[in-house]
Short mmCIF file of C-alpha atoms and ligand atoms in Angstrom, two decimals:
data_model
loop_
_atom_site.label_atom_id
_atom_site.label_comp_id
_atom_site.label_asym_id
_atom_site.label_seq_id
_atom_site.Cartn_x
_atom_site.Cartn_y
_atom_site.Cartn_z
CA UNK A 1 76.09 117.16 72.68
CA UNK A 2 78.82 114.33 72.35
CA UNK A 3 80.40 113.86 75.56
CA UNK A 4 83.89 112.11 76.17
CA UNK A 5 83.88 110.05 78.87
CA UNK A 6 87.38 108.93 80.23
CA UNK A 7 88.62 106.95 83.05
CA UNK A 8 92.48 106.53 83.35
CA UNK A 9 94.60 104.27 84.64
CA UNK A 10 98.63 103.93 85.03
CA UNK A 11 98.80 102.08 81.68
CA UNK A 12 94.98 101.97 80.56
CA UNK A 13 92.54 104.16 79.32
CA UNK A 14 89.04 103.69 79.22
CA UNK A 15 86.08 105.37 77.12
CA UNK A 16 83.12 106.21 76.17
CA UNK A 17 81.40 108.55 73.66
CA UNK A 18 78.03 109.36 74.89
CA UNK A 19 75.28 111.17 73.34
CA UNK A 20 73.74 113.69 75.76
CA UNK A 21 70.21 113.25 74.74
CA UNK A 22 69.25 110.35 73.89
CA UNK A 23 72.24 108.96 76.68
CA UNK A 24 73.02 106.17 74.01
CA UNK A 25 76.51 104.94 73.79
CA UNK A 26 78.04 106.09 70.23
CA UNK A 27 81.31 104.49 70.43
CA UNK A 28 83.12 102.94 73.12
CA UNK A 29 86.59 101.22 73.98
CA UNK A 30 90.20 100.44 75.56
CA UNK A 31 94.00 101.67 75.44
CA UNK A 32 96.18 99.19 76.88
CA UNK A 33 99.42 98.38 77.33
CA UNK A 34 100.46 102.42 77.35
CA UNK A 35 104.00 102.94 77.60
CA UNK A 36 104.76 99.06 76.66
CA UNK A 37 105.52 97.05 73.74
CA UNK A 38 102.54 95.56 72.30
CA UNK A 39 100.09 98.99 72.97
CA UNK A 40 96.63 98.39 71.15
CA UNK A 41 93.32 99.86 71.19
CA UNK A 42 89.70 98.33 71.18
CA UNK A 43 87.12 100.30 69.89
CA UNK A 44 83.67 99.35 69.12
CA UNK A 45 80.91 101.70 67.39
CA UNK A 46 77.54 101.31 68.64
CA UNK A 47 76.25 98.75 66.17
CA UNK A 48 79.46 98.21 64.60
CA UNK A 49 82.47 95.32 64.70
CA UNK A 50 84.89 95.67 67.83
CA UNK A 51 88.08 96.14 66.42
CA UNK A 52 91.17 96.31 67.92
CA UNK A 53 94.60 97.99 66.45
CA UNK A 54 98.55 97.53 67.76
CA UNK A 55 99.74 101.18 67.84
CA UNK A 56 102.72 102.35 69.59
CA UNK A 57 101.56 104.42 72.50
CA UNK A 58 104.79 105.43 74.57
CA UNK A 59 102.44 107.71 76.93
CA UNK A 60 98.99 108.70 76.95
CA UNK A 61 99.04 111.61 74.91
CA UNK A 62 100.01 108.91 72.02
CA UNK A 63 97.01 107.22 73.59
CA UNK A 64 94.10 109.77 73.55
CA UNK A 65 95.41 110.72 69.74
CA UNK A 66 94.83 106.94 69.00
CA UNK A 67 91.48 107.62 70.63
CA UNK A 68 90.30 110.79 68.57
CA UNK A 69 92.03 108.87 65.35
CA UNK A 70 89.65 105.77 66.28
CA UNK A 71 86.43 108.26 66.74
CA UNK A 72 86.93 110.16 63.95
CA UNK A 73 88.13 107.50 61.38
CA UNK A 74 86.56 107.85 57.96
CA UNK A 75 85.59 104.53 57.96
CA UNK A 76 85.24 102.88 61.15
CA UNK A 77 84.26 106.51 63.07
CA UNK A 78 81.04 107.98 64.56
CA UNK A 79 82.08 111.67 64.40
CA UNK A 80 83.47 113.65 61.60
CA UNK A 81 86.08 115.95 63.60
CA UNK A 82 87.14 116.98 66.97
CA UNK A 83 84.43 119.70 66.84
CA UNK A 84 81.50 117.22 67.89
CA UNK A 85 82.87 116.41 71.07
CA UNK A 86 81.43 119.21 73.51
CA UNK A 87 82.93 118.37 76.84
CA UNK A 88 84.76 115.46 77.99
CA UNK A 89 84.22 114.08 81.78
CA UNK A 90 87.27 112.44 83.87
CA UNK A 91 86.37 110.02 86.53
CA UNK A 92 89.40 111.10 89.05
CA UNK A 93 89.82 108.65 92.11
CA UNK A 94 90.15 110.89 95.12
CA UNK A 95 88.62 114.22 95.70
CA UNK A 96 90.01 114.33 99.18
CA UNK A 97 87.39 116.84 101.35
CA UNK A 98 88.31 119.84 99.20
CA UNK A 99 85.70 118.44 96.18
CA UNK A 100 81.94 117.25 97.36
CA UNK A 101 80.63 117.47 93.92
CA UNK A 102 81.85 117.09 89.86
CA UNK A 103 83.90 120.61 89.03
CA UNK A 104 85.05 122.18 85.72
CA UNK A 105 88.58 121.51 85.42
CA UNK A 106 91.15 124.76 85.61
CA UNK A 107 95.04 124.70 86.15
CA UNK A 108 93.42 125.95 89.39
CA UNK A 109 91.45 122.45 90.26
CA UNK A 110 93.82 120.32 88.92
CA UNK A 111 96.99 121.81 91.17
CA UNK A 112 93.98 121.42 93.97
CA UNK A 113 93.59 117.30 92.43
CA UNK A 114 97.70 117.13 92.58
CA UNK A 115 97.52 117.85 95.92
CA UNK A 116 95.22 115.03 97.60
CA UNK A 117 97.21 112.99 95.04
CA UNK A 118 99.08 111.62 98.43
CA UNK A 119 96.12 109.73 99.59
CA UNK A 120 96.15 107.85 96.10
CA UNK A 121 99.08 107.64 94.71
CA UNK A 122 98.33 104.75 92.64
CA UNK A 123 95.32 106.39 90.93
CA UNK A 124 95.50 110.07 91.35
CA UNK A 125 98.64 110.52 88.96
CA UNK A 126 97.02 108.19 86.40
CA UNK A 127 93.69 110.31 86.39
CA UNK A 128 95.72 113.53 85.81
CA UNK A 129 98.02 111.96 83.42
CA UNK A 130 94.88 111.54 81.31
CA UNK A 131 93.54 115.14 82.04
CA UNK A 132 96.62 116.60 80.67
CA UNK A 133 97.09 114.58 77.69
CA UNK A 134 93.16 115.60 76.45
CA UNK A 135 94.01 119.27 77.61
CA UNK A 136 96.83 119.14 75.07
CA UNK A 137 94.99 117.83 72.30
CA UNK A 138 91.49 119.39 73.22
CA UNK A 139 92.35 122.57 74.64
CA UNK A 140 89.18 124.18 73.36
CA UNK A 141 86.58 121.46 75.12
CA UNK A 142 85.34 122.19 78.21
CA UNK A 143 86.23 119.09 80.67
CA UNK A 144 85.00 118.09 84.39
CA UNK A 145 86.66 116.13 86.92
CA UNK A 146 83.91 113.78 88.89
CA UNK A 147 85.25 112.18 91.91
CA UNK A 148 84.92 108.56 93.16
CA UNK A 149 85.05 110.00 96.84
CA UNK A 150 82.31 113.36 96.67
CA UNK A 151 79.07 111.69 96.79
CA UNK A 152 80.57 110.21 100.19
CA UNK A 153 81.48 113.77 101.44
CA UNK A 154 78.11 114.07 103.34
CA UNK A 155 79.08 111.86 106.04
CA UNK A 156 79.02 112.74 109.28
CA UNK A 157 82.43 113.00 111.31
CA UNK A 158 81.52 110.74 113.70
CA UNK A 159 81.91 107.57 110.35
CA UNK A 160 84.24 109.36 108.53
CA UNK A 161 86.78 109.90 111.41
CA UNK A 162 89.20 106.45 112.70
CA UNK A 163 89.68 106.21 116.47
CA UNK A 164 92.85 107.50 116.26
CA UNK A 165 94.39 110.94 117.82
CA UNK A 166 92.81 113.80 116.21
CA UNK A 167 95.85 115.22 115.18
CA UNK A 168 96.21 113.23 112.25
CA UNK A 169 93.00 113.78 111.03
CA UNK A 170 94.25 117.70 111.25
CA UNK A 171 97.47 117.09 109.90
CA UNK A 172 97.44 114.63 107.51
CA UNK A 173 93.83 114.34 106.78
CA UNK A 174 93.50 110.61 107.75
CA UNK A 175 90.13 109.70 107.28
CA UNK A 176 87.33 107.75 106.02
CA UNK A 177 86.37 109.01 102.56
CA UNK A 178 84.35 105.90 100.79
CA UNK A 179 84.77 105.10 97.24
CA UNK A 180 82.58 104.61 93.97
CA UNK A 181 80.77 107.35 95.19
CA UNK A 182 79.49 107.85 91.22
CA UNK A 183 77.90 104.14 91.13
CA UNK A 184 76.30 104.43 94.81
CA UNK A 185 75.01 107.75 93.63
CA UNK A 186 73.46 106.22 90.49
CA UNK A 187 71.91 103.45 91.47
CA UNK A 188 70.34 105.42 94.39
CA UNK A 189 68.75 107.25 92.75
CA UNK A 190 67.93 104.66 89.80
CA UNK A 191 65.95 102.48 91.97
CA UNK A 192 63.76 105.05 94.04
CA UNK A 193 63.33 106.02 90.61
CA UNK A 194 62.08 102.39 89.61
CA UNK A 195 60.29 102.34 92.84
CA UNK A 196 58.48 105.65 91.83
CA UNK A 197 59.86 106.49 94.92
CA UNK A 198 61.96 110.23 95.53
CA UNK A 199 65.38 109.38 96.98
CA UNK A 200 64.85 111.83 99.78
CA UNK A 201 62.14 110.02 101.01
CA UNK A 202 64.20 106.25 101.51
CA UNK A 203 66.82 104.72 103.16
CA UNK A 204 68.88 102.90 100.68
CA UNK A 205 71.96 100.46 101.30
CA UNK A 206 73.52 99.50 98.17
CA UNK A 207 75.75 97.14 98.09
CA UNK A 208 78.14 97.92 94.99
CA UNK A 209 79.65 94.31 94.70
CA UNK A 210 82.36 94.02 91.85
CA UNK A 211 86.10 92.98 92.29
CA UNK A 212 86.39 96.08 94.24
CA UNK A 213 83.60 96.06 96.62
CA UNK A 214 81.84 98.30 98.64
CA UNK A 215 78.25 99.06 100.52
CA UNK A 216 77.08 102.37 101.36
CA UNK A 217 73.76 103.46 103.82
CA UNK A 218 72.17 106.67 101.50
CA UNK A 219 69.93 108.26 104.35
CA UNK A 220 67.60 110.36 102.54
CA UNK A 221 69.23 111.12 99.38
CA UNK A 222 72.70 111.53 101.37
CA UNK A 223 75.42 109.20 101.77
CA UNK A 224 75.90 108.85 105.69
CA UNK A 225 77.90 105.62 105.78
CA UNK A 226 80.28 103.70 103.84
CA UNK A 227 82.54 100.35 103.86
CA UNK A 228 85.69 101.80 101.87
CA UNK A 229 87.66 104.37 103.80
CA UNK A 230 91.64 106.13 103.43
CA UNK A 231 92.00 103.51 100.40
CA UNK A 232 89.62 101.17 99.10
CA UNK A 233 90.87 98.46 100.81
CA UNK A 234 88.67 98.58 103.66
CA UNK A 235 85.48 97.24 104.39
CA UNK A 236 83.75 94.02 102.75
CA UNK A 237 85.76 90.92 101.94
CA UNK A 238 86.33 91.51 97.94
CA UNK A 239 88.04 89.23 94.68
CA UNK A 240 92.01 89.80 95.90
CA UNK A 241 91.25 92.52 99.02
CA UNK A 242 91.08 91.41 102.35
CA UNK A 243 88.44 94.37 103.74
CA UNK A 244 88.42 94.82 107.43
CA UNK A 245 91.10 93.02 109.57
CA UNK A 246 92.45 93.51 112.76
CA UNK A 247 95.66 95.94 112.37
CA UNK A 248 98.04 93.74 114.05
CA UNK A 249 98.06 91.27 111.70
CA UNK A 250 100.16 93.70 109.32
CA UNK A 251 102.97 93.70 112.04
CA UNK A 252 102.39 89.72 113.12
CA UNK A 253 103.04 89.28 109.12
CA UNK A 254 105.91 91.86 108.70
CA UNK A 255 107.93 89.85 111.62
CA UNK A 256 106.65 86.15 110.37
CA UNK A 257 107.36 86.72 106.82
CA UNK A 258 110.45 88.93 107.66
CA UNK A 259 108.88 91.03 104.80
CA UNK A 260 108.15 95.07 104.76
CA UNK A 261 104.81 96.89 105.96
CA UNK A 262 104.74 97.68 101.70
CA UNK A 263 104.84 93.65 101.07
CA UNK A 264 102.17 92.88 103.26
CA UNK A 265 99.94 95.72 101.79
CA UNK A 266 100.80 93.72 98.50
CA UNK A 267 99.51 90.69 100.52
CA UNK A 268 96.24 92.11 101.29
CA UNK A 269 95.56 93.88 98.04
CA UNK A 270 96.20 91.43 95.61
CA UNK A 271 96.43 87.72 97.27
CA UNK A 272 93.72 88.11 99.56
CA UNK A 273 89.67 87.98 99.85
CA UNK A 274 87.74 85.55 98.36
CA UNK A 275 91.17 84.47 96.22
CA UNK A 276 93.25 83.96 99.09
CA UNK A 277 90.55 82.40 101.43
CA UNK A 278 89.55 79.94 98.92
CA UNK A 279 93.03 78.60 98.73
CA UNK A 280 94.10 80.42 95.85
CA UNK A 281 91.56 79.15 93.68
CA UNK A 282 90.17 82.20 91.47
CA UNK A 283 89.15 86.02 92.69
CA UNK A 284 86.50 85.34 89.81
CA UNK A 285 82.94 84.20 91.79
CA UNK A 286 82.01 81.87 88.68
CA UNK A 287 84.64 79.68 88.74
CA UNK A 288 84.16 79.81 93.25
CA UNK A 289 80.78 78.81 92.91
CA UNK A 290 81.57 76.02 90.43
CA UNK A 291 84.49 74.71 92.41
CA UNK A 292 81.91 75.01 95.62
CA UNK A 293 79.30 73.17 93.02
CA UNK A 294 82.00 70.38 92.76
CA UNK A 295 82.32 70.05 96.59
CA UNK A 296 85.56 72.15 97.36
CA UNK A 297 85.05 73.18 101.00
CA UNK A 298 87.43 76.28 100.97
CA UNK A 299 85.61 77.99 97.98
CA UNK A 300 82.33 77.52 99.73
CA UNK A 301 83.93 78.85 103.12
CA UNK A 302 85.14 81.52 100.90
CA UNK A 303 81.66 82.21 98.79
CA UNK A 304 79.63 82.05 102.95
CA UNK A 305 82.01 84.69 104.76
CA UNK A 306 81.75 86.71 101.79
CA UNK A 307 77.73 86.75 102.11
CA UNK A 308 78.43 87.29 105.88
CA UNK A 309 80.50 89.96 105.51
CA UNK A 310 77.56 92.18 103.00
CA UNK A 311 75.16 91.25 105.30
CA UNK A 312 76.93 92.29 108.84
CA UNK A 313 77.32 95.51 106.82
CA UNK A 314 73.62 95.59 105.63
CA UNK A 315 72.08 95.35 109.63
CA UNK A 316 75.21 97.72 110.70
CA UNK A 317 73.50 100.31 108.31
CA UNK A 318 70.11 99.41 108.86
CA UNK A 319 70.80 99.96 112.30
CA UNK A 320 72.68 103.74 111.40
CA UNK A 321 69.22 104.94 109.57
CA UNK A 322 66.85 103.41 111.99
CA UNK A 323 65.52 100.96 109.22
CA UNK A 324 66.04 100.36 105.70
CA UNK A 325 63.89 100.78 102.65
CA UNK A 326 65.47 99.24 99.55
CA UNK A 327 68.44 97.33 99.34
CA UNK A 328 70.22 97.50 95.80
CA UNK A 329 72.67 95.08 94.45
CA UNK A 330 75.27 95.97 91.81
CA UNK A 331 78.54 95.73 89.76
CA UNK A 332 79.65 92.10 88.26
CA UNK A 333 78.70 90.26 91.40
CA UNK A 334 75.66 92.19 92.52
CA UNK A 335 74.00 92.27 89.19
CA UNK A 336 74.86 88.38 87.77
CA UNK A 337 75.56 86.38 91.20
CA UNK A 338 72.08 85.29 91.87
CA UNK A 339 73.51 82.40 94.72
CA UNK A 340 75.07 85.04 95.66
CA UNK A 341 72.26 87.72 96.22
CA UNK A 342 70.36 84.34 97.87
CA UNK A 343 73.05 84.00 100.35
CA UNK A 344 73.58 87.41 101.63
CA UNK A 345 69.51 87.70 101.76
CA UNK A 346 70.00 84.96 104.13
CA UNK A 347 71.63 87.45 106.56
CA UNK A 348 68.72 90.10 105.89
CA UNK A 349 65.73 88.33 106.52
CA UNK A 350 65.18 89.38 109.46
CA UNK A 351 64.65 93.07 108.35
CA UNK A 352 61.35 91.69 106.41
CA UNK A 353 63.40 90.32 103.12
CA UNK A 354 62.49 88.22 100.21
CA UNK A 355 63.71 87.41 97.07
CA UNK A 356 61.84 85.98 94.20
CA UNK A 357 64.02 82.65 93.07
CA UNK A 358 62.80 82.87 89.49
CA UNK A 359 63.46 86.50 89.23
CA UNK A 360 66.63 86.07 91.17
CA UNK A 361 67.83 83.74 87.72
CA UNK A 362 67.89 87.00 85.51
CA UNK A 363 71.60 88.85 84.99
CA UNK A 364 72.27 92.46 84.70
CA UNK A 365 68.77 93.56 84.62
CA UNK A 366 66.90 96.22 86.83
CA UNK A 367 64.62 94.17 88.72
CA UNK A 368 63.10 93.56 91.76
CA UNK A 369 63.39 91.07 93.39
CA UNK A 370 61.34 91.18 96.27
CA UNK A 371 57.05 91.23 96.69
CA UNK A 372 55.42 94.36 97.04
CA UNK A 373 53.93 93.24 100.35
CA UNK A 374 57.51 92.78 101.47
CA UNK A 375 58.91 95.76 104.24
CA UNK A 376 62.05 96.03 102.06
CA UNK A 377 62.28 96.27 98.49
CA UNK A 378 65.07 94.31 97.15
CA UNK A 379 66.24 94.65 93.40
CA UNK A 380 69.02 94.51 91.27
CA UNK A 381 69.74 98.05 89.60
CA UNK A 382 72.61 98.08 86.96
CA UNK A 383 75.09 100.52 87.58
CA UNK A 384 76.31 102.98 84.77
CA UNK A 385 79.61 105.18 85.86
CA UNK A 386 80.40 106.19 82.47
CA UNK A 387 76.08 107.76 81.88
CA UNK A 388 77.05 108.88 85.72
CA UNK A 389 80.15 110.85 84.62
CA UNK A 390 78.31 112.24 80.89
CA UNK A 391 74.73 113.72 83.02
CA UNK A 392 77.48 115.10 86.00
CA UNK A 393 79.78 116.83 82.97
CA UNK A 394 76.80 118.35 80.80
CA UNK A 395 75.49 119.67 83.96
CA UNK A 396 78.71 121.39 85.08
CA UNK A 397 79.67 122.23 81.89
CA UNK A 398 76.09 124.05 80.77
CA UNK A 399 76.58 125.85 84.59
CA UNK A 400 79.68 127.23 83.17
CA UNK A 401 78.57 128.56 79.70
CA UNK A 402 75.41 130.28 81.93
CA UNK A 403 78.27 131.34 84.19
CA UNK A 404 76.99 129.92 87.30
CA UNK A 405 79.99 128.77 88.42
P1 LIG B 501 83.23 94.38 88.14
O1 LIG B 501 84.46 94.79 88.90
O2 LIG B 501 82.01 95.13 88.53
O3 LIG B 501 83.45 94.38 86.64
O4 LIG B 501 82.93 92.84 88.53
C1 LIG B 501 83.79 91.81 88.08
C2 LIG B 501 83.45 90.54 88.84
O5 LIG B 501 82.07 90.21 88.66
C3 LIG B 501 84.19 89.30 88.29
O6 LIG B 501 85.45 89.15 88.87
C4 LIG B 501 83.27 88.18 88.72
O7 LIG B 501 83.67 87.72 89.98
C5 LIG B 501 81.90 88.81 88.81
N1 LIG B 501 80.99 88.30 87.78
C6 LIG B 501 80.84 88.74 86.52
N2 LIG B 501 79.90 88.01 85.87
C7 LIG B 501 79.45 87.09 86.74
C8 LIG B 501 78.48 86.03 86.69
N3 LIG B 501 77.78 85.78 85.58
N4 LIG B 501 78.30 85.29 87.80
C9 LIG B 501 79.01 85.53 88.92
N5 LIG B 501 79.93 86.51 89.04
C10 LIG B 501 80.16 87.27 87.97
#
C-alpha cells in the first residue's frame, strides 16, 4: 500500500509517498509559500529530477491538489490516480494527555485535536489545516493522526509535572509533555535493533539534536524522561532556542527592554541558543565550528556550553534509570557533527564512553561508534519521522479494516 505521509505547517507542507513494503520512498517534496505570492512546489520522484513549479496556492486545499496533481502527473508522476494512495498519516504536534498512541482520524478525534490546540497554537491549527484540506479531497482514504507528544505519555508524574500549584496542572493542564516523540521512538528502537538488542531490555538516552533539540531517557522500551516540556522550548541549548533558563529573566527583560512577556518569548525562540550566544553569528553548527576553526572565541563558547548542556542532560538521565546502555545521536547535528558528538562524549566518559575518531568522520550513517568492550554503546542512528509516521498509519489503519479499533 502507498501511504501519504504529511506534515503541515502554517504556510508549508511537507511529504512523502511511501511504499508500505518495501518502505522505499516513491516520491517526495515541498509546498511553500501557501497563502503568498510566489507559492511553488518541489517534488522529486525516487530516481527522478527534483522539479519545482510556481502555482498559486491561496490555502492548503490549493496546496494538497498541487500535491495529488504532482503525484499523479502523466509524466513526471509515480501513481496513476488517487486510488493508489491507501491511507495517508499526519504528523500533528500536540496530543495533549488525551492521545498516548497514533489514532484513526474521525470528526470525533479531530474536535478532541482542536481542543489541546491551546497548548500549540502555532502548530496545532497548521496540522489540522492540513487534515481538513486531504479530508476534502480524499474523503474515501483512511488517515491517522501520530503525535509528536504520545511516545512521551509514559512518563511518570513526578517529570512530567512543574513545581508549581497543582491546580494548574488540573485546570489548565500545565505540564511537561516532551516533543519528537516519533524520532525518539524510532531511533530507540532502531539501535537496540542494530545492537541485536530488544528495547525492553536497555536503557537508552537519545539525544535528538537538530535545530530543535531535544534528549529523552527510554527506560525499558518506555519514555520516562524528557528535555522539551509545555512547548519545545525547554530543555537543551538549541540553533535560535534558549532551553532552560531561570524564569526571572523573562520579567528582568520585559522591564529592561520595556518590551511585552510575547517579545521576549520572540527573544528566546528565535534570537537565542547557539545564534544568540555566539554573537549572532549563525544558528547553523557548520558555519560555528568554522568561525571557532578561525579562532572566534564566542562561537567556540557557544559550540562548549552546547556540548555541556547534552551532556548535563545525559548523567541527569543516566542517573533517572540507574545506568545507561546506549546513547544514540540524531537529527542534522547528531548524525553529521562529529566535533560535536567528540565534545559532548567529553562530558560522558565517565559512564565508560568511547568513541572511535575514524568512525566518528562518517555523516548520516547508522554506526557505532563505540568498542564492544566499552560499558556503553555509542552510535549514530539516523532518524526517519516520515517511515515513523507510514509503519504507525498502516498499523492503525489495517486495526481499523479488522475492526479492532
Ligand atoms: P534538522 O533540524 O535535524 O534538519 O538539523 C538542521 C541542523 O543540522 C542545521 O541547522 C545544522 O546546524 C546541522 N547540520 C546539518 N548538517 C551538518 C553538518 N554536516 N555538520 C554540522 N552540522 C550540520
Amino acid at each position: 500500500m502507498n501511504i501519504l505521509v504529511i506534515n503541515c505547517g502554517s504556510s508549508s507542507l511537507k511529504y512523502q509517498l511511501i511504499d508500505s513494503v518495501t518502505e522505499e520512498v516513491v516520491a517526495k517534496g515541498l509546498c511553500e509559500r501557501i497563502g503568498s505570492a510566489g507559492a511553488c512546489i518541489t517534488h522529486t520522484p525516487a530516481g527522478g529530477e527534483k522539479l519545482t513549479r510556481e502555482i498559486p496556492m491561496p490555502d492548503h486545499d490549493a496546496a494538497v491538489s498541487a500535491v495529488i496533481d504532482c503525484l499523479t502527473d502523466e509524466e513526471t508522476g509515480v501513481i496513476h490516480s488517487l486510488g493508489e494512495i491507501g491511507a495517508v498519516g499526519h504528523r500533528i504536534v500536540h496530543g495533549g494527555e488525551r492521545f498516548a498512541s497514533a489514532v484513526l482520524l474521525d470528526e470525533e478525534v479531530i474536535a478532541a485535536v482542536e481542543a489541546v490546540s491551546a497548548l500549540a497554537p502555532l502548530h496545532n491549527p497548521a496540522n489540522l489545516t492540513g487534515i481538513r484540506a486531504c479530508r476534502k479531497l480524499m474523503p474515501e482514504v483512511p488517515m491517522a493522526g501520530v503525535f509528536d507528544t504520545a511516545f512521551h505519555q509514559t512518563m511518570p508524574p513526578k517529570a512530567y509535572l512543574y513545581a508549581l500549584p497543582l491546580e494548574y496542572y488540573r485546570d489548565y493542564q500545565l505540564r511537561r509533555y516532551g516533543f519528537h516523540g516519533t524520532s525518539h521512538d524510532y531511533v530507540s528502537a532502531r539501535a537496540a535493533q542494530l545492537l541485536g538488542r530488544k528495547r525492553e531490555d536497555l536503557r537508552i538516552i537519545v539525544c535528538h539534536l537538530g535545530n530543535g533539540a531535544s534528549v529523552s531517557a527510554v527506560d525499558h522500551g518506555r519514555s520516562i524522561d524528557t528535555s522539551m516540556g509545555l512547548t519545545p522550548l525547554e530543555g537543551l541549548m538549541m540553533g535560535t532556542r534558549s532551553g532552560d533558563l531561570d524564569p526571572a529573566i523573562i520579567t528582568f527583560l520585559m522591564d529592561r527592554l520595556d518590551c511585552s512577556a510575547g517579545e521576549v518569548l520572540s527573544i528566546l525562540n528565535h534570537k537565542s541558543g547557539v545564534l544568540g550566544l555566539s554573537g549572532g553569528i549563525s544558528n547553523d553548527f557548520r558555519d560555528l565550528t568554522k568561525a571557532a576553526a578561525a579562532g572566534d572565541e564566542n562561537a567556540e563558547t557557544a559550540l562548549e556550553a552546547y556540548a555541556l548542556r547534552v551532556g548535563k542532560y545525559i548523567g541527569a538521565y543516566a542517573a533517572e534509570m540507574g545506568g545507561v546502555d546506549v546513547i544514540a545521536f540524531t537529527a542534522g547535528v547528531g548524525e553529521n557533527d562529529g566535533p560535536m558528538r567528540a565534545r559532548i562524549s567529553e562530558y560522558t566518559r565517565f559512564l565508560g564512553t568511547s568513541i572511535d575518531p575514524e568512525r566518528n568522520k562518517l555523516r548520516g550513517e547508522e554506526v557505532i561508534l563505540s568498542s564492544p568492550e566499552d560499558a556503553v554503546a555509542t552510535m549514530v542512528v539516523p532518524t526517519n519521522e516520515e517511515l515513523a509516521i507510514a509503519r504507525q498509519t498502516l498499523a492503525i489503519v489495517e486495526a481499523g479494516a479488522q475492526g479492532k479499533l
